[in-house]
PDB file of N, CA and C in Angstrom:
ATOM      1  N   GLU A   1     -33.820  34.620 -39.060  1.00 87.00           N
ATOM      2  CA  GLU A   1     -34.595  33.494 -39.495  1.00 87.00           C
ATOM      3  C   GLU A   1     -35.757  33.191 -38.262  1.00 87.00           C
ATOM      4  N   LEU A   2     -36.976  33.185 -38.865  1.00 88.00           N
ATOM      5  CA  LEU A   2     -38.107  32.987 -37.957  1.00 88.00           C
ATOM      6  C   LEU A   2     -38.971  31.902 -38.528  1.00 88.00           C
ATOM      7  N   HIS A   3     -39.695  31.057 -37.369  1.00 92.00           N
ATOM      8  CA  HIS A   3     -40.666  30.203 -37.986  1.00 92.00           C
ATOM      9  C   HIS A   3     -41.808  31.037 -38.725  1.00 92.00           C
ATOM     10  N   PRO A   4     -42.358  30.453 -39.832  1.00 94.00           N
ATOM     11  CA  PRO A   4     -43.288  31.044 -40.485  1.00 94.00           C
ATOM     12  C   PRO A   4     -44.563  31.302 -39.599  1.00 94.00           C
ATOM     13  N   ASP A   5     -44.894  30.606 -38.638  1.00 95.00           N
ATOM     14  CA  ASP A   5     -46.118  30.826 -37.759  1.00 95.00           C
ATOM     15  C   ASP A   5     -45.721  32.127 -36.934  1.00 95.00           C
ATOM     16  N   ASP A   6     -44.572  32.347 -36.465  1.00 91.00           N
ATOM     17  CA  ASP A   6     -44.154  33.438 -35.623  1.00 91.00           C
ATOM     18  C   ASP A   6     -44.255  34.755 -36.533  1.00 91.00           C
ATOM     19  N   ALA A   7     -43.897  34.371 -37.785  1.00 91.00           N
ATOM     20  CA  ALA A   7     -43.589  35.738 -38.758  1.00 91.00           C
ATOM     21  C   ALA A   7     -45.159  36.202 -39.138  1.00 91.00           C
ATOM     22  N   GLU A   8     -46.030  35.174 -39.110  1.00 93.00           N
ATOM     23  CA  GLU A   8     -47.369  35.604 -39.385  1.00 93.00           C
ATOM     24  C   GLU A   8     -48.035  36.280 -38.204  1.00 93.00           C
ATOM     25  N   ARG A   9     -47.836  35.646 -36.978  1.00 91.00           N
ATOM     26  CA  ARG A   9     -48.250  36.235 -35.836  1.00 91.00           C
ATOM     27  C   ARG A   9     -47.690  37.848 -35.662  1.00 91.00           C
ATOM     28  N   LEU A  10     -46.497  38.077 -36.061  1.00 89.00           N
ATOM     29  CA  LEU A  10     -45.987  39.378 -36.051  1.00 89.00           C
ATOM     30  C   LEU A  10     -46.240  40.343 -37.257  1.00 89.00           C
ATOM     31  N   GLY A  11     -46.836  39.678 -38.301  1.00 91.00           N
ATOM     32  CA  GLY A  11     -47.213  40.395 -39.370  1.00 91.00           C
ATOM     33  C   GLY A  11     -45.969  40.710 -40.360  1.00 91.00           C
ATOM     34  N   LEU A  12     -44.919  39.830 -40.293  1.00 91.00           N
ATOM     35  CA  LEU A  12     -43.772  39.929 -41.083  1.00 91.00           C
ATOM     36  C   LEU A  12     -43.902  38.945 -42.315  1.00 91.00           C
ATOM     37  N   GLN A  13     -43.105  39.222 -43.238  1.00 92.00           N
ATOM     38  CA  GLN A  13     -43.031  38.448 -44.448  1.00 92.00           C
ATOM     39  C   GLN A  13     -41.611  38.242 -44.845  1.00 92.00           C
ATOM     40  N   HIS A  14     -41.371  36.996 -45.555  1.00 94.00           N
ATOM     41  CA  HIS A  14     -40.062  36.620 -45.961  1.00 94.00           C
ATOM     42  C   HIS A  14     -39.303  37.754 -46.877  1.00 94.00           C
ATOM     43  N   GLY A  15     -38.313  38.305 -46.540  1.00 91.00           N
ATOM     44  CA  GLY A  15     -37.480  39.244 -47.292  1.00 91.00           C
ATOM     45  C   GLY A  15     -37.832  40.639 -46.920  1.00 91.00           C
ATOM     46  N   GLN A  16     -38.658  40.730 -45.646  1.00 90.00           N
ATOM     47  CA  GLN A  16     -38.863  42.183 -45.274  1.00 90.00           C
ATOM     48  C   GLN A  16     -37.774  42.590 -44.234  1.00 90.00           C
ATOM     49  N   ARG A  17     -37.338  43.711 -44.399  1.00 88.00           N
ATOM     50  CA  ARG A  17     -36.504  44.481 -43.596  1.00 88.00           C
ATOM     51  C   ARG A  17     -37.111  44.670 -42.164  1.00 88.00           C
ATOM     52  N   VAL A  18     -36.311  44.147 -41.145  1.00 87.00           N
ATOM     53  CA  VAL A  18     -36.999  44.416 -39.621  1.00 87.00           C
ATOM     54  C   VAL A  18     -35.741  44.797 -38.835  1.00 87.00           C
ATOM     55  N   GLU A  19     -36.326  45.496 -37.498  1.00 85.00           N
ATOM     56  CA  GLU A  19     -35.331  46.037 -36.828  1.00 85.00           C
ATOM     57  C   GLU A  19     -35.282  45.234 -35.539  1.00 85.00           C
ATOM     58  N   VAL A  20     -34.118  44.540 -35.229  1.00 82.00           N
ATOM     59  CA  VAL A  20     -34.043  43.590 -34.162  1.00 82.00           C
ATOM     60  C   VAL A  20     -33.412  44.356 -32.853  1.00 82.00           C
ATOM     61  N   THR A  21     -34.154  44.546 -31.885  1.00 82.00           N
ATOM     62  CA  THR A  21     -33.737  45.353 -30.720  1.00 82.00           C
ATOM     63  C   THR A  21     -33.819  44.587 -29.407  1.00 82.00           C
ATOM     64  N   ALA A  22     -32.631  44.814 -28.639  1.00 81.00           N
ATOM     65  CA  ALA A  22     -32.591  44.323 -27.199  1.00 81.00           C
ATOM     66  C   ALA A  22     -31.994  45.447 -26.367  1.00 81.00           C
ATOM     67  N   GLY A  23     -32.970  46.113 -25.590  1.00 81.00           N
ATOM     68  CA  GLY A  23     -32.524  47.130 -24.720  1.00 81.00           C
ATOM     69  C   GLY A  23     -32.237  48.298 -25.660  1.00 81.00           C
ATOM     70  N   ASP A  24     -31.293  49.010 -25.461  1.00 81.00           N
ATOM     71  CA  ASP A  24     -30.833  50.051 -26.329  1.00 81.00           C
ATOM     72  C   ASP A  24     -30.012  49.767 -27.478  1.00 81.00           C
ATOM     73  N   ARG A  25     -29.843  48.569 -27.809  1.00 81.00           N
ATOM     74  CA  ARG A  25     -28.912  48.015 -28.973  1.00 81.00           C
ATOM     75  C   ARG A  25     -29.940  47.398 -30.004  1.00 81.00           C
ATOM     76  N   SER A  26     -29.519  47.760 -31.300  1.00 80.00           N
ATOM     77  CA  SER A  26     -30.489  47.335 -32.289  1.00 80.00           C
ATOM     78  C   SER A  26     -29.724  47.313 -33.702  1.00 80.00           C
ATOM     79  N   LEU A  27     -30.130  46.326 -34.379  1.00 81.00           N
ATOM     80  CA  LEU A  27     -29.617  46.177 -35.839  1.00 81.00           C
ATOM     81  C   LEU A  27     -30.694  45.973 -36.741  1.00 81.00           C
ATOM     82  N   THR A  28     -30.516  46.124 -38.124  1.00 84.00           N
ATOM     83  CA  THR A  28     -31.302  45.922 -39.106  1.00 84.00           C
ATOM     84  C   THR A  28     -31.040  44.617 -39.767  1.00 84.00           C
ATOM     85  N   ALA A  29     -32.041  43.756 -40.019  1.00 85.00           N
ATOM     86  CA  ALA A  29     -31.837  42.407 -40.832  1.00 85.00           C
ATOM     87  C   ALA A  29     -32.822  42.239 -41.791  1.00 85.00           C
ATOM     88  N   VAL A  30     -32.987  40.976 -42.541  1.00 87.00           N
ATOM     89  CA  VAL A  30     -33.885  40.596 -43.513  1.00 87.00           C
ATOM     90  C   VAL A  30     -34.506  39.317 -43.106  1.00 87.00           C
ATOM     91  N   VAL A  31     -35.744  39.323 -42.906  1.00 90.00           N
ATOM     92  CA  VAL A  31     -36.603  38.068 -42.535  1.00 90.00           C
ATOM     93  C   VAL A  31     -36.384  37.050 -43.538  1.00 90.00           C
ATOM     94  N   ALA A  32     -35.960  35.773 -42.951  1.00 90.00           N
ATOM     95  CA  ALA A  32     -36.002  34.652 -43.696  1.00 90.00           C
ATOM     96  C   ALA A  32     -36.818  33.590 -43.016  1.00 90.00           C
ATOM     97  N   LEU A  33     -37.805  33.094 -43.701  1.00 93.00           N
ATOM     98  CA  LEU A  33     -38.881  32.126 -43.061  1.00 93.00           C
ATOM     99  C   LEU A  33     -38.294  30.756 -43.140  1.00 93.00           C
ATOM    100  N   ARG A  34     -38.213  29.846 -42.106  1.00 92.00           N
ATOM    101  CA  ARG A  34     -37.662  28.592 -42.065  1.00 92.00           C
ATOM    102  C   ARG A  34     -38.436  27.740 -41.267  1.00 92.00           C
ATOM    103  N   GLU A  35     -39.059  26.634 -41.629  1.00 93.00           N
ATOM    104  CA  GLU A  35     -39.640  25.754 -40.965  1.00 93.00           C
ATOM    105  C   GLU A  35     -38.918  25.054 -39.769  1.00 93.00           C
ATOM    106  N   ARG A  36     -37.613  25.045 -40.050  1.00 92.00           N
ATOM    107  CA  ARG A  36     -36.768  24.327 -39.072  1.00 92.00           C
ATOM    108  C   ARG A  36     -36.318  25.192 -37.833  1.00 92.00           C
ATOM    109  N   VAL A  37     -36.665  26.328 -37.894  1.00 89.00           N
ATOM    110  CA  VAL A  37     -36.323  27.213 -36.709  1.00 89.00           C
ATOM    111  C   VAL A  37     -37.647  27.000 -35.813  1.00 89.00           C
ATOM    112  N   LEU A  38     -37.203  26.630 -34.457  1.00 90.00           N
ATOM    113  CA  LEU A  38     -38.159  26.398 -33.202  1.00 90.00           C
ATOM    114  C   LEU A  38     -39.063  27.547 -32.895  1.00 90.00           C
ATOM    115  N   GLY A  39     -40.294  27.335 -32.990  1.00 91.00           N
ATOM    116  CA  GLY A  39     -41.288  28.461 -32.724  1.00 91.00           C
ATOM    117  C   GLY A  39     -41.059  29.308 -31.616  1.00 91.00           C
ATOM    118  N   GLY A  40     -41.293  30.485 -31.555  1.00 87.00           N
ATOM    119  CA  GLY A  40     -40.996  31.308 -30.364  1.00 87.00           C
ATOM    120  C   GLY A  40     -39.500  31.733 -30.145  1.00 87.00           C
ATOM    121  N   THR A  41     -38.690  31.420 -31.202  1.00 83.00           N
ATOM    122  CA  THR A  41     -37.289  31.594 -31.150  1.00 83.00           C
ATOM    123  C   THR A  41     -36.948  32.434 -32.455  1.00 83.00           C
ATOM    124  N   ALA A  42     -35.777  32.871 -32.479  1.00 82.00           N
ATOM    125  CA  ALA A  42     -35.182  33.517 -33.826  1.00 82.00           C
ATOM    126  C   ALA A  42     -33.832  33.308 -33.999  1.00 82.00           C
ATOM    127  N   PHE A  43     -33.393  33.076 -35.256  1.00 82.00           N
ATOM    128  CA  PHE A  43     -31.894  32.904 -35.360  1.00 82.00           C
ATOM    129  C   PHE A  43     -31.442  33.934 -36.252  1.00 82.00           C
ATOM    130  N   LEU A  44     -30.402  34.600 -35.713  1.00 79.00           N
ATOM    131  CA  LEU A  44     -29.635  35.656 -36.480  1.00 79.00           C
ATOM    132  C   LEU A  44     -28.245  35.394 -36.783  1.00 79.00           C
ATOM    133  N   ALA A  45     -27.872  35.454 -37.922  1.00 72.00           N
ATOM    134  CA  ALA A  45     -26.529  35.065 -38.562  1.00 72.00           C
ATOM    135  C   ALA A  45     -25.509  35.947 -37.783  1.00 72.00           C
ATOM    136  N   ARG A  46     -24.526  35.464 -37.658  1.00 57.00           N
ATOM    137  CA  ARG A  46     -23.400  36.302 -36.836  1.00 57.00           C
ATOM    138  C   ARG A  46     -23.174  37.612 -37.527  1.00 57.00           C
ATOM    139  N   GLY A  47     -22.992  37.581 -38.865  1.00 52.00           N
ATOM    140  CA  GLY A  47     -22.673  38.925 -39.326  1.00 52.00           C
ATOM    141  C   GLY A  47     -23.985  39.405 -40.235  1.00 52.00           C
ATOM    142  N   THR A  48     -24.302  40.525 -40.124  1.00 55.00           N
ATOM    143  CA  THR A  48     -25.261  41.073 -40.939  1.00 55.00           C
ATOM    144  C   THR A  48     -24.649  42.255 -41.895  1.00 55.00           C
ATOM    145  N   ALA A  49     -25.438  42.842 -42.822  1.00 54.00           N
ATOM    146  CA  ALA A  49     -24.739  43.764 -43.547  1.00 54.00           C
ATOM    147  C   ALA A  49     -24.281  44.957 -42.853  1.00 54.00           C
ATOM    148  N   GLY A  50     -25.023  45.324 -41.860  1.00 57.00           N
ATOM    149  CA  GLY A  50     -24.369  46.788 -40.957  1.00 57.00           C
ATOM    150  C   GLY A  50     -23.626  46.320 -39.883  1.00 57.00           C
ATOM    151  N   GLU A  51     -24.086  45.594 -39.055  1.00 63.00           N
ATOM    152  CA  GLU A  51     -23.500  45.132 -37.682  1.00 63.00           C
ATOM    153  C   GLU A  51     -23.570  43.693 -37.463  1.00 63.00           C
ATOM    154  N   GLY A  52     -22.691  43.189 -36.659  1.00 65.00           N
ATOM    155  CA  GLY A  52     -22.740  41.890 -36.297  1.00 65.00           C
ATOM    156  C   GLY A  52     -23.908  41.560 -35.177  1.00 65.00           C
ATOM    157  N   ALA A  53     -24.419  40.319 -35.283  1.00 68.00           N
ATOM    158  CA  ALA A  53     -25.362  40.042 -34.120  1.00 68.00           C
ATOM    159  C   ALA A  53     -24.779  40.082 -32.724  1.00 68.00           C
ATOM    160  N   GLY A  54     -23.532  39.959 -32.578  1.00 67.00           N
ATOM    161  CA  GLY A  54     -22.929  40.107 -31.239  1.00 67.00           C
ATOM    162  C   GLY A  54     -23.419  41.192 -30.425  1.00 67.00           C
ATOM    163  N   ILE A  55     -23.711  42.336 -31.083  1.00 65.00           N
ATOM    164  CA  ILE A  55     -24.165  43.424 -30.196  1.00 65.00           C
ATOM    165  C   ILE A  55     -25.445  43.160 -29.479  1.00 65.00           C
ATOM    166  N   LEU A  56     -26.176  41.964 -29.695  1.00 69.00           N
ATOM    167  CA  LEU A  56     -27.531  41.665 -29.042  1.00 69.00           C
ATOM    168  C   LEU A  56     -27.002  40.455 -27.871  1.00 69.00           C
ATOM    169  N   ALA A  57     -25.546  40.143 -27.746  1.00 69.00           N
ATOM    170  CA  ALA A  57     -25.280  39.115 -27.014  1.00 69.00           C
ATOM    171  C   ALA A  57     -25.702  39.298 -25.556  1.00 69.00           C
ATOM    172  N   GLY A  58     -26.197  38.229 -24.968  1.00 68.00           N
ATOM    173  CA  GLY A  58     -26.532  38.354 -23.524  1.00 68.00           C
ATOM    174  C   GLY A  58     -27.955  38.792 -23.229  1.00 68.00           C
ATOM    175  N   ALA A  59     -28.737  39.078 -24.407  1.00 69.00           N
ATOM    176  CA  ALA A  59     -30.188  39.673 -24.204  1.00 69.00           C
ATOM    177  C   ALA A  59     -30.970  38.410 -23.857  1.00 69.00           C
ATOM    178  N   ARG A  60     -31.914  38.578 -23.011  1.00 71.00           N
ATOM    179  CA  ARG A  60     -32.888  37.475 -22.579  1.00 71.00           C
ATOM    180  C   ARG A  60     -33.932  37.587 -23.554  1.00 71.00           C
ATOM    181  N   THR A  61     -34.404  38.823 -23.828  1.00 71.00           N
ATOM    182  CA  THR A  61     -35.414  38.959 -24.897  1.00 71.00           C
ATOM    183  C   THR A  61     -35.160  39.892 -25.956  1.00 71.00           C
ATOM    184  N   ILE A  62     -35.731  39.868 -27.184  1.00 69.00           N
ATOM    185  CA  ILE A  62     -35.447  40.870 -28.207  1.00 69.00           C
ATOM    186  C   ILE A  62     -36.849  40.984 -28.766  1.00 69.00           C
ATOM    187  N   ALA A  63     -36.925  42.141 -29.476  1.00 72.00           N
ATOM    188  CA  ALA A  63     -37.985  42.829 -30.213  1.00 72.00           C
ATOM    189  C   ALA A  63     -37.833  42.756 -31.562  1.00 72.00           C
ATOM    190  N   VAL A  64     -38.743  42.204 -32.452  1.00 76.00           N
ATOM    191  CA  VAL A  64     -38.653  42.337 -33.936  1.00 76.00           C
ATOM    192  C   VAL A  64     -39.852  43.035 -34.354  1.00 76.00           C
ATOM    193  N   SER A  65     -39.383  44.100 -35.180  1.00 75.00           N
ATOM    194  CA  SER A  65     -40.435  45.011 -35.687  1.00 75.00           C
ATOM    195  C   SER A  65     -40.079  45.419 -37.039  1.00 75.00           C
ATOM    196  N   PRO A  66     -41.001  45.849 -37.928  1.00 77.00           N
ATOM    197  CA  PRO A  66     -40.702  46.421 -39.180  1.00 77.00           C
ATOM    198  C   PRO A  66     -39.624  47.346 -39.172  1.00 77.00           C
ATOM    199  N   ALA A  67     -38.740  47.489 -40.039  1.00 80.00           N
ATOM    200  CA  ALA A  67     -37.732  48.553 -40.130  1.00 80.00           C
ATOM    201  C   ALA A  67     -38.198  49.739 -40.914  1.00 80.00           C
ATOM    202  N   PRO A  68     -37.742  51.010 -40.586  1.00 75.00           N
ATOM    203  CA  PRO A  68     -38.224  52.195 -41.430  1.00 75.00           C
ATOM    204  C   PRO A  68     -37.478  52.006 -42.778  1.00 75.00           C
ATOM    205  N   GLU A  69     -38.157  52.633 -43.590  1.00 74.00           N
ATOM    206  CA  GLU A  69     -37.782  52.490 -45.084  1.00 74.00           C
ATOM    207  C   GLU A  69     -36.451  53.215 -45.158  1.00 74.00           C
ATOM    208  N   PRO A  70     -35.416  52.489 -45.987  1.00 70.00           N
ATOM    209  CA  PRO A  70     -34.131  53.247 -46.125  1.00 70.00           C
ATOM    210  C   PRO A  70     -34.176  54.485 -46.791  1.00 70.00           C
ATOM    211  N   GLU A  71     -33.266  55.204 -46.586  1.00 69.00           N
ATOM    212  CA  GLU A  71     -33.270  56.481 -47.303  1.00 69.00           C
ATOM    213  C   GLU A  71     -33.044  56.331 -48.600  1.00 69.00           C
ATOM    214  N   PRO A  72     -33.728  57.243 -49.498  1.00 71.00           N
ATOM    215  CA  PRO A  72     -33.807  56.966 -50.964  1.00 71.00           C
ATOM    216  C   PRO A  72     -32.358  57.478 -51.481  1.00 71.00           C
ATOM    217  N   GLU A  73     -31.742  56.692 -52.509  1.00 70.00           N
ATOM    218  CA  GLU A  73     -30.634  56.959 -53.214  1.00 70.00           C
ATOM    219  C   GLU A  73     -30.532  58.412 -53.700  1.00 70.00           C
ATOM    220  N   PRO A  74     -29.346  59.116 -53.698  1.00 72.00           N
ATOM    221  CA  PRO A  74     -29.307  60.489 -54.238  1.00 72.00           C
ATOM    222  C   PRO A  74     -29.554  60.361 -55.697  1.00 72.00           C
ATOM    223  N   GLU A  75     -30.245  61.470 -56.256  1.00 70.00           N
ATOM    224  CA  GLU A  75     -30.515  61.463 -57.756  1.00 70.00           C
ATOM    225  C   GLU A  75     -29.266  61.556 -58.455  1.00 70.00           C
ATOM    226  N   ALA A  76     -29.199  61.036 -59.592  1.00 62.00           N
ATOM    227  CA  ALA A  76     -28.128  61.135 -60.417  1.00 62.00           C
ATOM    228  C   ALA A  76     -27.893  62.672 -60.888  1.00 62.00           C
ATOM    229  N   PRO A  77     -26.805  63.091 -61.326  1.00 62.00           N
ATOM    230  CA  PRO A  77     -26.769  64.450 -61.810  1.00 62.00           C
ATOM    231  C   PRO A  77     -27.352  64.611 -63.073  1.00 62.00           C
ATOM    232  N   ALA A  78     -27.853  65.837 -63.202  1.00 58.00           N
ATOM    233  CA  ALA A  78     -28.883  66.229 -64.406  1.00 58.00           C
ATOM    234  C   ALA A  78     -27.680  66.099 -65.720  1.00 58.00           C
ATOM    235  N   GLU A  79     -28.235  65.843 -66.778  1.00 60.00           N
ATOM    236  CA  GLU A  79     -27.402  65.673 -67.824  1.00 60.00           C
ATOM    237  C   GLU A  79     -27.051  67.000 -68.395  1.00 60.00           C
ATOM    238  N   ALA A  80     -25.793  67.020 -68.988  1.00 55.00           N
ATOM    239  CA  ALA A  80     -25.409  68.576 -69.457  1.00 55.00           C
ATOM    240  C   ALA A  80     -26.312  68.911 -70.626  1.00 55.00           C
ATOM    241  N   VAL A  81     -26.615  70.113 -70.592  1.00 54.00           N
ATOM    242  CA  VAL A  81     -27.426  70.720 -71.605  1.00 54.00           C
ATOM    243  C   VAL A  81     -26.323  71.478 -72.588  1.00 54.00           C
ATOM    244  N   GLU A  82     -26.578  71.307 -73.935  1.00 56.00           N
ATOM    245  CA  GLU A  82     -25.591  72.003 -74.895  1.00 56.00           C
ATOM    246  C   GLU A  82     -25.601  73.421 -74.568  1.00 56.00           C
ATOM    247  N   GLY A  83     -24.248  73.737 -74.658  1.00 54.00           N
ATOM    248  CA  GLY A  83     -23.992  75.143 -74.431  1.00 54.00           C
ATOM    249  C   GLY A  83     -23.502  75.442 -72.889  1.00 54.00           C
ATOM    250  N   ASP A  84     -23.936  74.331 -72.036  1.00 53.00           N
ATOM    251  CA  ASP A  84     -23.225  74.634 -70.728  1.00 53.00           C
ATOM    252  C   ASP A  84     -21.949  74.327 -70.755  1.00 53.00           C
ATOM    253  N   GLU A  85     -21.087  75.272 -70.090  1.00 53.00           N
ATOM    254  CA  GLU A  85     -19.790  74.938 -69.778  1.00 53.00           C
ATOM    255  C   GLU A  85     -19.265  74.318 -68.446  1.00 53.00           C
ATOM    256  N   PRO A  86     -18.507  73.365 -68.345  1.00 49.00           N
ATOM    257  CA  PRO A  86     -18.194  72.793 -67.112  1.00 49.00           C
ATOM    258  C   PRO A  86     -17.457  73.772 -66.488  1.00 49.00           C
ATOM    259  N   SER A  87     -17.654  73.667 -65.001  1.00 49.00           N
ATOM    260  CA  SER A  87     -17.054  74.636 -64.147  1.00 49.00           C
ATOM    261  C   SER A  87     -15.591  74.339 -63.865  1.00 49.00           C
ATOM    262  N   ALA A  88     -15.128  73.036 -63.926  1.00 45.00           N
ATOM    263  CA  ALA A  88     -13.709  72.799 -63.978  1.00 45.00           C
ATOM    264  C   ALA A  88     -13.436  71.636 -64.854  1.00 45.00           C
ATOM    265  N   PRO A  89     -13.153  71.939 -66.108  1.00 42.00           N
ATOM    266  CA  PRO A  89     -12.857  70.766 -67.106  1.00 42.00           C
ATOM    267  C   PRO A  89     -11.814  69.928 -66.657  1.00 42.00           C
ATOM    268  N   ALA A  90     -11.857  68.767 -66.939  1.00 41.00           N
ATOM    269  CA  ALA A  90     -10.822  67.796 -66.558  1.00 41.00           C
ATOM    270  C   ALA A  90      -9.764  67.730 -67.733  1.00 41.00           C
ATOM    271  N   LEU A  91     -10.186  68.070 -68.903  1.00 40.00           N
ATOM    272  CA  LEU A  91      -9.418  67.895 -70.149  1.00 40.00           C
ATOM    273  C   LEU A  91      -9.658  68.998 -71.057  1.00 40.00           C
ATOM    274  N   VAL A  92      -8.830  69.760 -71.715  1.00 43.00           N
ATOM    275  CA  VAL A  92      -9.143  70.610 -72.575  1.00 43.00           C
ATOM    276  C   VAL A  92      -8.240  70.349 -73.869  1.00 43.00           C
ATOM    277  N   VAL A  93      -8.874  70.335 -75.022  1.00 42.00           N
ATOM    278  CA  VAL A  93      -8.330  69.813 -76.146  1.00 42.00           C
ATOM    279  C   VAL A  93      -8.436  71.174 -77.181  1.00 42.00           C
ATOM    280  N   THR A  94      -7.418  71.666 -77.652  1.00 44.00           N
ATOM    281  CA  THR A  94      -7.408  72.579 -78.830  1.00 44.00           C
ATOM    282  C   THR A  94      -6.906  72.098 -80.041  1.00 44.00           C
ATOM    283  N   LYS A  95      -7.386  72.846 -81.186  1.00 44.00           N
ATOM    284  CA  LYS A  95      -6.837  72.209 -82.413  1.00 44.00           C
ATOM    285  C   LYS A  95      -5.845  73.268 -82.883  1.00 44.00           C
ATOM    286  N   ARG A  96      -4.667  72.830 -83.242  1.00 52.00           N
ATOM    287  CA  ARG A  96      -3.635  73.696 -83.671  1.00 52.00           C
ATOM    288  C   ARG A  96      -3.039  73.268 -85.200  1.00 52.00           C
ATOM    289  N   GLU A  97      -2.773  74.414 -85.737  1.00 51.00           N
ATOM    290  CA  GLU A  97      -2.150  74.289 -87.109  1.00 51.00           C
ATOM    291  C   GLU A  97      -0.908  73.731 -87.176  1.00 51.00           C
ATOM    292  N   PRO A  98      -0.562  72.916 -88.381  1.00 53.00           N
ATOM    293  CA  PRO A  98       0.823  72.427 -88.365  1.00 53.00           C
ATOM    294  C   PRO A  98       1.763  73.523 -88.608  1.00 53.00           C
ATOM    295  N   VAL A  99       2.879  73.464 -88.000  1.00 49.00           N
ATOM    296  CA  VAL A  99       3.878  74.310 -88.117  1.00 49.00           C
ATOM    297  C   VAL A  99       4.584  74.157 -89.523  1.00 49.00           C
ATOM    298  N   LYS A 100       4.863  75.399 -90.260  1.00 52.00           N
ATOM    299  CA  LYS A 100       5.393  75.188 -91.643  1.00 52.00           C
ATOM    300  C   LYS A 100       6.914  75.536 -91.507  1.00 52.00           C
ATOM    301  N   TRP A 101       7.905  74.744 -92.045  1.00 49.00           N
ATOM    302  CA  TRP A 101       9.371  74.937 -91.686  1.00 49.00           C
ATOM    303  C   TRP A 101       9.879  75.717 -92.988  1.00 49.00           C
TER     304      TRP A 101
END
């Protein structure tokens, strides 16, 4: 969480992914603009999606900068084309004629 004035000064927007760094430790967070946050400070929830804020404990200063774009999701497998045979079928069904007694 950042005060809106600080976010404007840093060129950050509400909902933007940022990298929060202290020395050689960093984590990715999402900006939330809050008037109640004291200007010149930041509030980071104890737990974030990837790592807890505790990895930054003891830092006197932190850097907040835009985070790199996340890796794109892998593409869905191409749809089967008629006539393609599966390489390892999970189920094979065959038609059988009834047995005459």
